[in-house]
mmCIF file of C-alpha atoms and ligand atoms in Angstrom:
data_model
loop_
_atom_site.group_PDB
_atom_site.id
_atom_site.type_symbol
_atom_site.label_atom_id
_atom_site.label_comp_id
_atom_site.label_asym_id
_atom_site.label_seq_id
_atom_site.Cartn_x
_atom_site.Cartn_y
_atom_site.Cartn_z
ATOM 1 C CA MET A 82 33.779 11.716 3.596
ATOM 2 C CA THR A 83 33.300 15.499 2.099
ATOM 3 C CA ILE A 84 29.572 16.366 1.341
ATOM 4 C CA GLU A 85 28.111 19.202 -0.816
ATOM 5 C CA TYR A 86 24.806 20.197 0.317
ATOM 6 C CA ALA A 87 22.931 22.236 -2.594
ATOM 7 C CA TRP A 88 19.833 24.160 -2.642
ATOM 8 C CA ARG A 89 17.254 23.134 -6.079
ATOM 9 C CA CYS A 90 20.171 21.299 -7.270
ATOM 10 C CA PRO A 91 19.994 19.345 -10.516
ATOM 11 C CA PHE A 92 19.441 15.583 -9.873
ATOM 12 C CA THR A 93 17.914 12.785 -11.950
ATOM 13 C CA ASN A 94 14.473 10.712 -11.586
ATOM 14 C CA ASP A 95 16.414 7.606 -11.257
ATOM 15 C CA GLU A 96 18.865 8.824 -8.716
ATOM 16 C CA VAL A 97 16.061 10.243 -6.352
ATOM 17 C CA ASN A 98 13.929 6.784 -7.378
ATOM 18 C CA ARG A 99 16.778 4.259 -6.033
ATOM 19 C CA LEU A 100 17.018 6.629 -2.468
ATOM 20 C CA HIS A 101 13.452 6.196 -2.186
ATOM 21 C CA ALA A 102 12.758 2.916 -2.893
ATOM 22 C CA GLU A 103 15.982 2.090 -0.457
ATOM 23 C CA GLY A 104 14.705 4.647 1.871
ATOM 24 C CA PHE A 105 11.044 3.713 2.019
ATOM 25 C CA GLU A 106 11.405 0.128 1.356
ATOM 26 C CA HIS A 107 9.704 -0.752 -2.158
ATOM 27 C CA GLU A 108 10.702 -1.331 -5.548
ATOM 28 C CA VAL A 109 12.468 1.288 -7.707
ATOM 29 C CA ASP A 110 9.789 3.132 -9.614
ATOM 30 C CA ALA A 111 9.513 5.869 -12.429
ATOM 31 C CA TYR A 112 8.588 8.722 -10.656
ATOM 32 C CA ASP A 113 8.984 12.360 -12.413
ATOM 33 C CA TRP A 114 10.343 13.551 -9.322
ATOM 34 C CA TRP A 115 12.281 16.983 -11.403
ATOM 35 C CA GLY A 116 8.922 17.298 -12.498
ATOM 36 C CA GLN A 117 7.326 16.890 -9.715
ATOM 37 C CA VAL A 118 9.592 19.655 -7.263
ATOM 38 C CA ASN A 119 9.833 21.993 -10.035
ATOM 39 C CA ARG A 120 6.215 22.633 -10.265
ATOM 40 C CA HIS A 121 5.077 22.334 -7.059
ATOM 41 C CA SER A 122 8.039 22.878 -4.395
ATOM 42 C CA LEU A 123 9.744 25.536 -2.613
ATOM 43 C CA GLY A 124 12.945 23.792 -3.202
ATOM 44 C CA TRP A 125 15.058 20.746 -2.403
ATOM 45 C CA VAL A 126 18.586 19.940 -1.389
ATOM 46 C CA CYS A 127 20.849 17.685 -2.690
ATOM 47 C CA ALA A 128 23.858 15.843 -0.599
ATOM 48 C CA ARG A 129 26.262 14.910 -2.956
ATOM 49 C CA ALA A 130 29.504 12.612 -1.694
ATOM 50 C CA GLY A 131 33.173 13.389 -2.984
ATOM 51 C CA ASP A 132 32.033 10.840 -6.098
ATOM 52 C CA LEU A 133 29.325 12.897 -7.291
ATOM 53 C CA ALA A 134 27.033 9.737 -5.625
ATOM 54 C CA LEU A 135 23.869 11.288 -4.232
ATOM 55 C CA VAL A 136 23.698 10.612 -0.931
ATOM 56 C CA GLY A 137 20.412 12.463 0.503
ATOM 57 C CA PHE A 138 17.665 14.364 -0.940
ATOM 58 C CA VAL A 139 14.946 16.042 1.005
ATOM 59 C CA ASN A 140 11.604 17.941 -0.785
ATOM 60 C CA VAL A 141 10.306 21.132 0.928
ATOM 61 C CA ALA A 142 7.193 21.962 -0.375
ATOM 62 C CA TRP A 143 5.134 24.847 0.538
ATOM 63 C CA ASP A 144 1.717 26.626 0.694
ATOM 64 C CA GLY A 145 2.914 29.906 -1.401
ATOM 65 C CA GLY A 146 3.388 31.898 1.645
ATOM 66 C CA SER A 147 4.534 31.479 4.975
ATOM 67 C CA HIS A 148 4.150 27.395 5.533
ATOM 68 C CA ALA A 149 6.633 25.136 4.256
ATOM 69 C CA PHE A 150 6.860 21.072 4.799
ATOM 70 C CA VAL A 151 9.641 18.597 4.881
ATOM 71 C CA LEU A 152 9.010 15.703 2.976
ATOM 72 C CA ASP A 153 10.640 12.472 1.859
ATOM 73 C CA THR A 154 13.848 12.633 3.990
ATOM 74 C CA LEU A 155 16.137 10.365 2.422
ATOM 75 C CA VAL A 156 19.886 9.411 3.402
ATOM 76 C CA ALA A 157 21.484 6.606 1.123
ATOM 77 C CA ALA A 158 21.537 3.514 3.848
ATOM 78 C CA ALA A 159 25.528 3.340 3.750
ATOM 79 C CA ALA A 160 26.048 6.880 4.781
ATOM 80 C CA ARG A 161 23.252 7.200 7.633
ATOM 81 C CA ARG A 162 24.016 7.967 10.852
ATOM 82 C CA ALA A 163 26.661 10.450 10.247
ATOM 83 C CA GLY A 164 24.728 13.704 10.464
ATOM 84 C CA ILE A 165 23.832 13.919 6.638
ATOM 85 C CA GLY A 166 20.065 14.300 7.280
ATOM 86 C CA ALA A 167 19.932 16.802 10.058
ATOM 87 C CA ARG A 168 22.413 18.964 7.787
ATOM 88 C CA LEU A 169 19.694 18.062 4.721
ATOM 89 C CA VAL A 170 17.276 19.595 7.166
ATOM 90 C CA SER A 171 19.087 22.564 7.975
ATOM 91 C CA VAL A 172 20.040 23.874 4.907
ATOM 92 C CA ALA A 173 16.189 23.316 3.866
ATOM 93 C CA ALA A 174 15.314 25.425 7.044
ATOM 94 C CA GLY A 175 17.937 28.173 6.035
ATOM 95 C CA HIS A 176 16.457 28.309 2.736
ATOM 96 C CA ALA A 177 12.833 28.078 3.881
ATOM 97 C CA ARG A 178 13.519 31.342 5.944
ATOM 98 C CA ALA A 179 15.640 33.312 3.275
ATOM 99 C CA ALA A 180 12.449 32.714 1.291
ATOM 100 C CA GLY A 181 9.966 34.271 3.209
ATOM 101 C CA CYS A 182 8.823 31.445 5.051
ATOM 102 C CA GLU A 183 7.815 31.786 8.899
ATOM 103 C CA TRP A 184 7.019 28.106 9.933
ATOM 104 C CA LEU A 185 8.395 24.515 9.022
ATOM 105 C CA HIS A 186 6.626 21.373 9.338
ATOM 106 C CA VAL A 187 7.441 18.177 9.563
ATOM 107 C CA ASP A 188 5.248 14.408 10.402
ATOM 108 C CA PHE A 189 7.345 11.362 11.334
ATOM 109 C CA GLU A 190 7.228 8.055 12.527
ATOM 110 C CA ASP A 191 7.643 7.783 16.457
ATOM 111 C CA HIS A 192 11.275 6.113 16.064
ATOM 112 C CA LEU A 193 12.137 9.359 14.113
ATOM 113 C CA ARG A 194 11.376 11.496 17.304
ATOM 114 C CA GLY A 195 15.030 11.751 18.021
ATOM 115 C CA PHE A 196 16.135 12.694 14.676
ATOM 116 C CA TYR A 197 13.336 15.582 14.177
ATOM 117 C CA LEU A 198 13.131 16.996 17.478
ATOM 118 C CA GLU A 199 16.508 16.661 18.645
ATOM 119 C CA SER A 200 19.377 16.403 15.965
ATOM 120 C CA CYS A 201 16.960 18.947 13.341
ATOM 121 C CA GLY A 202 15.396 21.618 16.281
ATOM 122 C CA PHE A 203 11.971 20.457 15.510
ATOM 123 C CA THR A 204 9.311 21.066 18.522
ATOM 124 C CA GLU A 205 6.561 19.526 19.488
ATOM 125 C CA THR A 206 3.103 20.391 18.247
ATOM 126 C CA ASN A 207 -0.651 18.775 17.510
ATOM 127 C CA ALA A 208 -1.313 17.497 13.738
ATOM 128 C CA GLY A 209 -3.420 15.834 12.294
ATOM 129 C CA LEU A 210 -3.521 13.969 9.025
ATOM 130 C CA ILE A 211 -6.464 12.072 7.263
ATOM 131 C CA ARG A 212 -5.756 8.980 4.698
ATOM 132 C CA LEU A 213 -7.523 9.749 1.821
ATOM 133 C CA ASP A 214 -6.749 6.992 -0.477
ATOM 134 C CA GLY A 215 -7.668 4.502 1.727
HETATM 135 C C1 COA B 355 15.860 9.255 8.838
HETATM 136 C C2 COA B 355 17.219 9.625 8.222
HETATM 137 C C3 COA B 355 16.781 10.030 7.050
HETATM 138 C C4 COA B 355 17.933 10.325 9.119
HETATM 139 O O1 COA B 355 19.249 10.649 8.219
HETATM 140 P P1 COA B 355 20.474 10.468 9.008
HETATM 141 O O2 COA B 355 21.623 11.037 7.995
HETATM 142 O O3 COA B 355 21.091 8.973 9.321
HETATM 143 O O4 COA B 355 20.667 10.819 10.074
HETATM 144 P P2 COA B 355 21.726 11.772 11.109
HETATM 145 O O5 COA B 355 23.021 11.037 11.376
HETATM 146 O O6 COA B 355 21.782 13.369 10.952
HETATM 147 O O7 COA B 355 21.031 11.410 12.582
HETATM 148 C C5 COA B 355 21.276 12.734 13.737
HETATM 149 C C6 COA B 355 20.845 11.757 15.069
HETATM 150 O O8 COA B 355 19.254 11.560 14.471
HETATM 151 C C7 COA B 355 18.790 10.077 15.126
HETATM 152 N N1 COA B 355 18.401 9.338 14.458
HETATM 153 C C8 COA B 355 18.999 9.265 12.925
HETATM 154 N N2 COA B 355 18.230 8.123 12.249
HETATM 155 C C9 COA B 355 17.292 7.741 13.199
HETATM 156 C C10 COA B 355 16.511 6.267 13.378
HETATM 157 N N3 COA B 355 16.338 5.782 12.205
HETATM 158 N N4 COA B 355 16.216 5.835 14.563
HETATM 159 C C11 COA B 355 16.352 6.637 15.495
HETATM 160 N N5 COA B 355 17.069 7.872 15.645
HETATM 161 C C12 COA B 355 17.627 7.936 14.478
HETATM 162 C C13 COA B 355 20.115 9.823 16.093
HETATM 163 O O9 COA B 355 20.308 10.524 17.319
HETATM 164 C C14 COA B 355 20.990 10.233 15.140
HETATM 165 O O10 COA B 355 22.190 10.632 15.864
HETATM 166 P P3 COA B 355 23.430 9.156 16.223
HETATM 167 O O11 COA B 355 23.783 8.684 15.141
HETATM 168 O O12 COA B 355 24.381 10.478 16.852
HETATM 169 O O13 COA B 355 22.724 8.467 16.843
HETATM 170 C C15 COA B 355 17.405 7.902 7.633
HETATM 171 O O14 COA B 355 17.784 7.443 8.346
HETATM 172 C C16 COA B 355 16.744 7.648 6.333
HETATM 173 O O15 COA B 355 16.713 7.893 5.102
HETATM 174 N N6 COA B 355 15.629 6.874 6.664
HETATM 175 C C17 COA B 355 14.487 6.222 5.518
HETATM 176 C C18 COA B 355 13.746 7.389 5.105
HETATM 177 C C19 COA B 355 12.754 7.826 6.201
HETATM 178 O O16 COA B 355 12.224 7.131 6.995
HETATM 179 N N7 COA B 355 13.193 9.282 5.938
HETATM 180 C C20 COA B 355 12.024 10.075 7.255
HETATM 181 C C21 COA B 355 10.809 10.325 6.483
HETATM 182 S S1 COA B 355 9.837 11.162 7.587
#
């Protein structure tokens, strides 16, 4: 399957809402991803298959300076374990570097250590998190 990867590419909210619902196992909602990423992100990467279906997405948030943050790495269930997720992150890292960022951050659950640390090239660091809505 040929996959095209594109930075700051067009997408519909419905496409990303469906990927997000599948990836994080919730009902499809009506979130305005297009408005969100255009207002707040350094960029995002879409992966599209030959039939143009959206099979992958990653959002690259940033601080307006040297730090970028990978959020919502998503690959359609039917397209997983074919290298698409790692390539999405690699394309995102390349564009963040080209935009002048010095650091790319991510956090993740234990079962994704192999994905982020071995396949995507992140190194381990101390990090912290406070849940603000609970
Ligand atoms: C995480 C995710 C984006 C990975 O996408 P992917 O295209 O399947 O990843 P890749 O094919 O590039 O994986 C490369 C390697 O990472 C590791 N890996 C990938 N997904 C993994 C998983 N779910 N569990 C354990 N290891 C995993 C494997 O070593 C894999 O190599 P292999 O297939 O040769 O064993 C995808 O599983 C997904 O969308 N998950 C649901 C949403 C989610 O949890 N996103 C992450 C938020 S932090």
